[in-house]
Coordinates of C-alpha atoms and ligand atoms in Angstrom, one line a residue:
M342 CA 163.9 62.7 121.8
Q343 CA 161.9 61.1 118.9
S344 CA 159.8 57.1 119.6
N345 CA 157.3 56.7 116.8
F346 CA 156.0 53.1 117.4
N347 CA 152.6 54.7 118.0
R348 CA 151.9 54.4 114.0
R349 CA 150.8 58.0 113.2
K350 CA 153.5 59.2 111.4
F351 CA 152.5 55.7 109.5
I352 CA 149.1 56.2 108.9
N353 CA 150.6 59.8 107.8
T354 CA 152.8 58.6 104.9
L355 CA 150.7 56.4 103.6
S356 CA 147.9 59.0 103.5
M357 CA 150.3 61.7 101.6
A358 CA 151.1 58.5 99.0
G359 CA 147.0 58.3 99.1
A360 CA 146.7 62.3 98.7
G361 CA 149.1 62.1 95.9
L362 CA 146.5 60.7 93.3
A363 CA 144.3 63.6 93.1
I364 CA 147.2 65.5 92.2
G365 CA 147.6 65.6 88.4
A366 CA 148.5 62.9 85.8
P367 CA 151.4 60.7 86.2
H368 CA 154.7 61.8 85.1
I369 CA 158.1 59.5 85.5
A370 CA 160.7 62.3 85.3
S371 CA 163.8 61.6 83.1
A372 CA 166.3 59.3 83.4
R373 CA 168.7 62.4 84.0
A374 CA 167.0 63.4 87.4
G375 CA 170.3 61.9 89.3
N376 CA 172.0 65.3 87.9
A377 CA 168.9 67.4 88.5
K378 CA 168.7 69.4 91.7
P379 CA 167.3 68.2 94.6
A380 CA 162.9 68.5 95.4
L381 CA 164.1 69.8 98.9
L382 CA 166.1 73.0 97.1
G383 CA 163.5 73.4 94.7
G384 CA 164.3 71.1 92.4
T385 CA 161.3 68.6 90.0
K386 CA 160.2 65.7 92.3
T387 CA 161.7 62.4 91.1
F388 CA 158.5 60.4 91.5
P389 CA 155.2 62.8 90.5
P390 CA 152.7 59.9 90.7
A391 CA 152.2 57.7 93.4
F392 CA 152.5 54.7 94.9
P393 CA 149.5 52.1 94.7
G394 CA 146.2 53.1 97.0
W395 CA 145.9 51.0 100.5
P396 CA 143.9 48.9 101.0
V397 CA 142.7 47.7 98.0
Y398 CA 138.8 46.5 97.6
G399 CA 136.3 45.4 94.7
Q400 CA 133.1 42.8 94.5
P401 CA 134.1 40.0 96.5
E402 CA 134.2 42.9 99.9
E403 CA 130.8 44.4 98.8
K404 CA 129.6 40.6 97.9
G405 CA 130.7 39.6 101.3
L406 CA 129.9 42.7 103.4
M407 CA 126.0 42.8 102.2
D408 CA 125.9 38.9 102.6
V409 CA 127.0 39.1 106.2
L410 CA 124.4 42.3 106.6
K411 CA 121.4 41.1 105.1
S412 CA 121.9 37.1 107.3
K413 CA 121.0 39.5 110.8
K414 CA 124.1 36.8 112.1
W415 CA 126.3 40.2 113.0
G416 CA 128.3 38.3 115.2
R417 CA 131.0 35.1 115.6
L418 CA 128.6 33.5 117.7
D419 CA 125.8 34.4 115.5
G420 CA 126.9 32.7 111.7
N421 CA 129.6 30.7 109.4
V422 CA 131.9 33.7 107.9
M423 CA 134.6 33.5 111.0
P424 CA 134.9 30.0 111.0
A425 CA 134.9 30.1 107.2
F426 CA 137.8 32.3 107.6
E427 CA 139.5 30.2 110.3
S428 CA 140.2 27.0 107.7
A429 CA 140.3 28.9 104.6
Y430 CA 143.2 31.1 106.4
A431 CA 145.1 27.6 108.2
K432 CA 144.9 25.8 105.3
Q433 CA 146.4 28.2 104.0
L434 CA 149.1 28.6 106.4
G435 CA 149.4 24.4 106.8
A436 CA 148.4 24.7 110.2
K437 CA 146.1 22.5 112.0
H438 CA 144.3 25.6 113.6
C439 CA 143.1 29.4 113.3
L440 CA 140.7 31.5 115.5
G441 CA 139.9 34.8 115.1
V442 CA 139.9 37.4 117.1
S443 CA 140.0 41.4 117.3
S444 CA 143.2 42.4 116.7
G445 CA 147.3 41.5 116.6
T446 CA 147.1 42.5 120.1
S447 CA 144.2 40.0 121.4
A448 CA 145.9 37.4 119.9
L449 CA 149.3 38.1 121.4
Y450 CA 147.3 38.6 125.0
T451 CA 145.2 35.3 124.2
M452 CA 148.5 33.7 124.2
L453 CA 149.6 34.4 126.7
G454 CA 146.3 34.7 128.9
A455 CA 146.2 31.1 127.6
L456 CA 149.3 29.9 128.9
D457 CA 148.1 31.9 132.5
I458 CA 151.3 34.2 132.2
G459 CA 151.3 36.5 134.8
P460 CA 153.1 38.4 138.1
G461 CA 157.1 37.0 138.6
D462 CA 157.0 35.9 135.3
E463 CA 159.6 36.9 132.4
V464 CA 158.6 36.7 128.6
I465 CA 161.6 37.6 126.3
I466 CA 160.7 39.8 123.2
P467 CA 162.8 41.6 120.8
V468 CA 163.6 45.3 121.5
Y469 CA 163.0 46.4 117.9
T470 CA 159.5 45.3 117.6
F471 CA 156.6 47.8 117.9
I472 CA 155.2 48.2 121.3
A473 CA 152.5 46.0 121.5
T474 CA 154.5 43.4 121.4
Y475 CA 155.1 44.8 124.6
N476 CA 152.2 46.0 126.0
V477 CA 150.5 42.4 126.5
V478 CA 153.6 41.6 128.9
V479 CA 153.1 44.1 130.9
L480 CA 148.6 44.0 130.7
N481 CA 149.4 40.7 132.6
Y482 CA 152.3 42.7 135.0
A483 CA 155.2 40.0 134.1
L484 CA 158.2 41.6 133.0
P485 CA 159.5 42.1 129.5
V486 CA 163.1 41.1 128.9
F487 CA 164.4 43.0 126.1
V488 CA 167.1 41.4 123.7
D489 CA 168.9 43.2 121.6
T490 CA 169.4 43.2 117.4
D491 CA 171.2 41.6 114.9
I492 CA 172.0 45.0 113.2
E493 CA 172.2 43.2 109.8
S494 CA 168.6 41.7 109.4
F495 CA 167.2 43.8 111.7
Q496 CA 165.7 41.2 113.3
V497 CA 167.0 39.9 116.8
D498 CA 169.9 39.0 117.6
A499 CA 169.0 35.4 118.2
G500 CA 172.8 34.6 119.6
K501 CA 171.8 36.9 122.8
I502 CA 168.7 35.4 123.6
E503 CA 170.3 32.5 126.1
A504 CA 171.7 35.2 128.3
A505 CA 168.1 36.8 129.0
I506 CA 166.8 33.5 130.2
T507 CA 166.5 33.3 134.1
A508 CA 164.7 30.7 135.8
Q509 CA 161.8 33.3 135.6
T510 CA 160.9 33.1 132.0
K511 CA 158.3 31.6 131.0
I512 CA 157.8 32.2 126.6
I513 CA 160.6 33.3 124.2
M514 CA 158.4 35.5 121.8
P515 CA 160.6 36.5 118.5
V516 CA 158.6 39.1 116.1
H517 CA 159.3 39.0 112.4
I518 CA 160.0 41.9 111.9
G519 CA 159.2 44.2 108.6
G520 CA 157.6 40.0 108.0
S521 CA 161.4 39.0 107.5
P522 CA 161.9 36.2 109.3
A523 CA 163.7 35.7 112.6
N524 CA 166.3 32.9 113.3
I525 CA 164.0 30.7 113.5
D526 CA 166.9 27.3 113.3
M527 CA 167.9 29.1 116.4
I528 CA 165.6 30.3 118.2
M529 CA 163.5 27.1 118.4
E530 CA 167.4 25.1 119.2
I531 CA 167.8 27.3 122.5
A532 CA 163.7 26.9 123.1
D533 CA 163.5 23.3 122.7
R534 CA 166.5 22.5 124.4
K535 CA 165.4 25.1 127.8
K536 CA 162.4 23.7 127.6
I537 CA 160.1 27.1 126.8
P538 CA 157.5 27.8 124.6
V539 CA 158.0 30.1 121.8
I540 CA 155.2 32.1 120.9
E541 CA 155.9 33.7 117.2
D542 CA 154.6 37.3 116.5
A543 CA 153.9 37.2 113.4
C544 CA 151.9 40.1 112.9
Q545 CA 153.8 42.1 109.9
A546 CA 154.4 38.2 108.1
H547 CA 151.8 36.8 106.7
L548 CA 153.2 34.3 104.2
A549 CA 156.8 35.0 105.4
E550 CA 158.2 31.1 105.2
W551 CA 161.7 29.6 106.9
R552 CA 162.3 26.6 104.8
G553 CA 159.1 26.3 102.9
K554 CA 156.9 26.0 105.8
K555 CA 154.7 29.8 106.6
V556 CA 156.0 32.0 109.9
G557 CA 153.6 31.5 113.3
T558 CA 153.5 27.9 112.6
Y559 CA 157.2 27.4 114.5
G560 CA 156.5 27.8 117.6
L561 CA 153.2 26.7 120.0
A562 CA 151.8 29.2 117.6
G563 CA 151.3 32.3 116.5
G564 CA 150.0 35.6 116.3
F565 CA 148.4 37.9 113.5
S566 CA 147.9 41.3 112.5
F567 CA 144.9 41.9 110.2
Q568 CA 145.2 46.2 111.3
S569 CA 144.2 48.6 108.3
S570 CA 148.2 48.5 107.5
K571 CA 149.2 45.2 107.5
N572 CA 149.3 43.2 104.2
L573 CA 146.7 41.2 104.7
N574 CA 143.7 43.8 106.0
C575 CA 139.8 44.3 107.5
A576 CA 140.4 47.7 109.3
E577 CA 140.7 46.0 112.7
G578 CA 141.5 42.2 113.3
G579 CA 144.2 39.2 114.0
A580 CA 144.3 35.3 114.2
I581 CA 146.2 33.3 116.1
V582 CA 147.1 30.0 113.8
T583 CA 148.6 26.9 116.1
N584 CA 148.9 23.0 115.4
D585 CA 148.2 22.0 119.7
A586 CA 144.3 21.2 119.2
S587 CA 144.5 21.6 123.7
F588 CA 146.0 25.3 122.5
A589 CA 143.6 26.2 120.4
K590 CA 140.4 25.4 122.8
T591 CA 142.0 27.1 126.2
C592 CA 142.6 30.1 123.0
Y593 CA 138.9 29.7 122.4
S594 CA 138.5 29.7 126.2
F595 CA 140.2 32.4 126.8
H596 CA 138.9 34.7 123.8
N597 CA 135.1 34.3 124.9
Q598 CA 135.2 35.1 128.3
G599 CA 135.8 32.2 129.6
Q600 CA 133.2 29.7 127.9
G601 CA 133.6 26.8 125.4
G602 CA 131.2 26.9 121.7
Q603 CA 128.2 29.3 120.2
R604 CA 125.8 30.9 122.5
A605 CA 124.0 28.8 125.4
A606 CA 123.3 29.5 128.5
Y607 CA 126.3 27.7 130.3
N608 CA 128.7 26.4 128.2
P609 CA 132.0 25.5 130.6
G610 CA 135.3 26.2 128.7
V611 CA 139.1 26.2 129.9
G612 CA 141.4 27.9 132.2
T613 CA 140.5 30.0 134.5
R614 CA 140.2 33.6 133.1
G615 CA 138.7 34.7 129.8
T616 CA 137.6 38.5 128.0
N617 CA 135.8 39.0 124.8
M618 CA 138.4 39.4 122.4
R619 CA 135.9 38.0 119.3
L620 CA 136.5 39.2 115.7
T621 CA 132.6 40.4 113.7
E622 CA 131.1 37.8 111.0
F623 CA 131.8 41.6 108.3
Q624 CA 135.5 42.0 109.1
G625 CA 135.5 37.5 108.9
S626 CA 133.3 38.5 105.5
I627 CA 136.5 41.7 104.4
L628 CA 139.5 38.9 105.7
L629 CA 138.1 36.3 102.9
A630 CA 137.5 38.5 100.4
Q631 CA 141.0 39.9 101.2
M632 CA 142.2 36.8 100.9
T633 CA 141.8 36.0 97.2
R634 CA 144.7 38.6 96.5
L635 CA 147.0 37.7 99.2
V636 CA 149.2 35.2 97.3
E637 CA 149.3 37.8 93.9
Q638 CA 150.2 40.7 96.1
S639 CA 152.8 38.7 97.7
K640 CA 154.0 37.1 94.9
R641 CA 154.9 41.2 93.4
R642 CA 155.9 42.8 97.1
T643 CA 158.5 39.8 96.6
E644 CA 159.7 40.3 93.1
N645 CA 159.8 44.4 93.4
A646 CA 161.6 43.9 96.7
D647 CA 164.1 41.9 95.3
Y648 CA 164.1 43.9 92.1
L649 CA 164.4 47.2 94.1
S650 CA 167.1 45.1 96.4
K651 CA 169.1 44.7 93.7
L652 CA 169.2 48.1 92.2
L653 CA 170.3 49.7 96.4
N654 CA 173.2 47.2 96.8
D655 CA 175.0 49.2 93.7
I656 CA 174.6 52.5 95.9
P657 CA 177.3 53.3 98.4
G658 CA 176.4 53.9 101.7
I659 CA 172.7 51.2 101.2
T660 CA 172.7 48.0 102.8
P661 CA 169.3 46.2 102.4
A662 CA 168.2 44.3 105.4
K663 CA 169.9 40.6 105.3
L664 CA 167.7 37.9 105.0
Y665 CA 168.5 34.5 107.0
E666 CA 170.0 31.5 104.8
G667 CA 166.6 29.1 106.0
T668 CA 164.4 32.4 104.8
T669 CA 162.0 31.1 101.8
A670 CA 159.6 33.5 101.5
S671 CA 159.6 37.5 103.1
A672 CA 156.0 38.9 103.2
Y673 CA 157.9 42.4 103.0
H674 CA 155.2 44.6 105.4
L675 CA 157.8 46.7 105.6
Y676 CA 161.1 47.5 103.2
M677 CA 164.2 47.8 105.6
F678 CA 166.9 48.9 104.2
R679 CA 170.5 51.0 106.4
Y680 CA 171.7 54.6 105.8
N681 CA 175.3 55.0 106.1
K682 CA 175.9 58.9 106.0
E683 CA 179.2 58.6 105.3
H684 CA 178.9 57.7 102.5
F685 CA 176.5 61.3 101.8
A686 CA 178.7 63.7 102.9
G687 CA 177.3 63.5 106.2
L688 CA 174.2 64.0 105.8
S689 CA 172.0 63.0 108.7
R690 CA 169.7 60.8 108.5
A691 CA 167.0 62.7 109.4
K692 CA 167.4 65.2 106.3
F693 CA 168.0 62.2 104.2
L694 CA 164.6 60.8 104.6
E695 CA 163.2 65.0 105.0
A696 CA 164.9 64.9 101.1
L697 CA 164.0 61.6 99.9
S698 CA 159.8 62.3 100.6
A699 CA 160.7 65.1 99.0
E700 CA 161.4 63.1 95.6
G701 CA 158.0 61.8 96.1
I702 CA 159.3 58.0 97.9
P703 CA 156.9 57.9 101.5
C704 CA 159.5 56.5 104.0
S705 CA 160.3 56.8 107.7
G706 CA 162.9 56.1 110.3
G707 CA 161.0 53.5 111.7
Y708 CA 160.6 52.1 115.8
G709 CA 162.1 54.1 118.1
M710 CA 164.3 53.1 121.4
I711 CA 161.8 51.4 123.3
N712 CA 163.5 50.9 126.0
K713 CA 164.7 53.7 126.9
D714 CA 160.9 55.9 126.2
S715 CA 160.1 57.1 128.9
Y716 CA 156.9 55.2 128.2
V717 CA 158.4 51.8 129.3
T718 CA 160.7 53.2 131.2
G719 CA 157.9 54.9 133.7
L720 CA 156.7 50.9 134.3
A721 CA 159.9 50.8 136.5
K722 CA 157.9 53.4 139.0
N723 CA 154.4 51.5 138.1
K724 CA 153.1 51.4 141.9
H725 CA 151.8 47.9 140.8
Y726 CA 155.7 46.9 139.5
L727 CA 157.0 48.2 142.8
K728 CA 154.4 45.8 144.8
I729 CA 154.6 42.8 142.8
Y730 CA 159.1 42.4 141.9
G731 CA 160.3 45.2 144.3
E732 CA 162.9 48.7 143.6
K733 CA 166.0 46.6 143.4
T734 CA 164.7 44.0 141.1
M735 CA 162.9 47.9 139.0
Q736 CA 166.2 48.9 139.0
E737 CA 168.1 46.0 137.5
W738 CA 165.3 45.7 135.1
L739 CA 166.5 48.5 133.2
A740 CA 170.2 48.1 133.8
R741 CA 169.2 45.0 131.9
N742 CA 167.7 46.7 129.4
Q743 CA 170.3 47.9 127.8
C744 CA 170.4 46.8 123.8
P745 CA 173.8 49.0 122.3
Q746 CA 172.7 47.3 118.3
N747 CA 169.7 48.7 118.5
D748 CA 170.5 52.4 119.8
I749 CA 172.9 53.0 116.5
L750 CA 170.2 50.8 114.1
S751 CA 167.7 53.1 115.9
T752 CA 168.5 56.1 115.5
E753 CA 170.9 56.7 113.2
Q754 CA 171.1 53.6 109.9
A755 CA 167.7 52.4 110.1
I756 CA 164.7 53.4 107.1
W757 CA 161.4 51.5 105.8
F758 CA 159.6 51.8 102.6
F759 CA 156.0 50.5 103.3
Q760 CA 154.3 46.9 101.9
N761 CA 151.9 49.2 99.3
M762 CA 154.8 50.8 97.3
L763 CA 156.3 46.9 97.0
L764 CA 152.8 46.4 94.7
G765 CA 153.8 48.9 92.1
S766 CA 155.4 48.2 89.0
K767 CA 159.4 48.1 88.0
T768 CA 159.5 51.3 86.8
D769 CA 158.9 52.7 90.3
M770 CA 161.7 51.0 91.6
D771 CA 164.3 52.1 89.6
Q772 CA 162.4 55.5 90.3
I773 CA 163.4 55.0 94.3
A774 CA 167.3 54.3 93.2
A775 CA 167.4 57.2 90.8
A776 CA 166.0 59.7 93.5
I777 CA 168.4 58.5 96.4
R778 CA 171.2 58.3 93.8
K779 CA 170.6 62.2 93.0
I780 CA 170.1 63.1 97.2
Q781 CA 173.8 61.3 97.5
K782 CA 174.9 63.3 94.6
N783 CA 173.9 66.5 96.0
A784 CA 174.2 65.6 99.7
A785 CA 176.7 68.5 100.1
A786 CA 174.5 71.2 99.4
L787 CA 171.9 69.3 101.3
G788 CA 173.9 68.8 104.4
K789 CA 174.5 73.2 104.3
G790 CA 170.8 74.0 103.8
Ligands
PLP647 C1 150.1 45.7 114.2 C2 151.2 44.7 115.1 C3 151.1 44.4 116.5 C4 149.5 44.7 117.1 O1 149.0 44.3 116.3 P1 147.2 45.0 116.3 O2 145.8 44.6 115.2 O3 147.7 46.4 115.6 O4 147.1 45.1 117.4 C5 151.6 43.4 117.2 N1 152.9 43.5 116.8 C6 153.7 44.1 115.4 C7 155.7 43.5 115.2 C8 152.9 44.3 114.5 O5 153.1 44.4 113.7

């Protein structure tokens, strides 16, 4: 069983792209590449140069880091850099409050902690997501309830959320996968009517917008990740944004050992649980520096993604992920599309990915069926879950977690490109399309290989 929900494969692909920089001078293959022999069968690579590397840094990062170093105020309880970043990010998103935390996972975990989620509670999550969305629910001994995927958008099928709600449902946690907004109108309508709070997993969706307003600001709160691969990056980090002052306070307290504010002998916070999820001033300084490029980079990704979609829409068997009508901006953390082998002489997706990588185009099959992964199904045998929920409920849980559309998408159709590839030029996008056309023309020969 193939399951690449850990990030290893992704990182490998990225570093392969980076490694390409060392090999020779950039050279664009001829426009007649479509007729040439596939690289996988010994032909010339369509795209020998590398896509832009990630991360990007310069003077602002160097100065920011050195300033923190010399200040001797390295932690958020010591200095003022984190608060400066938090105001800047809140302002950028049009949110009232922002709290920096140690990772995207910590952001989600802190929000669940602030809502006092625990044993017996259910949290609704999409099945097509990074495993962290699931993990934060399970860390609280709550029951994660998967909702199937809208195969056209790769997002949670909002039309299936209501059927997953029970008397135990405490949170609906949609994910804006790939950085494109889930169907926010539909999700908020259900949540408001059922009076269930929405926590947005916006870990991939920095600056994405729904009807002109940033995602992460629609629900009670939103969580962002600043992990190395993400569009805003400080190696490891995350943030919570919310317009609810009282929720912001509870989150602060939870992430600071249940304490209220800066360092003090006794400084009571709110709530009854807490831990340490604080981010350092060093990371705050990198984030502030990275933010000087975020808007420009996002603009470039969007321009390239729009252009690439035009090119790919003309290739039979290639279907870019649909953006919902309310989408006014995608963050394009991933460029996602569907592959239909019927238009490629039956060439399997695995072989297509291999052939495309050989042409110099990094790509991935994306998430697997996490609901069927042994890491997840094993929960039905976890001794604590058996104690809390009982054998019958855990067996029913396994039966509830069927997601047939996601099975098809994740095993046969889904393909991803990565955000750094969209930071290149239009010519780079032309080369992606040329490589796919080349594989299509030679699909029969590749299929036999
Ligand atoms: C990256 C990511 C997370 C977790 O963020 P980390 O910073 O890696 O902890 C959670 N959810 C989604 C959808 C993500 O992509």
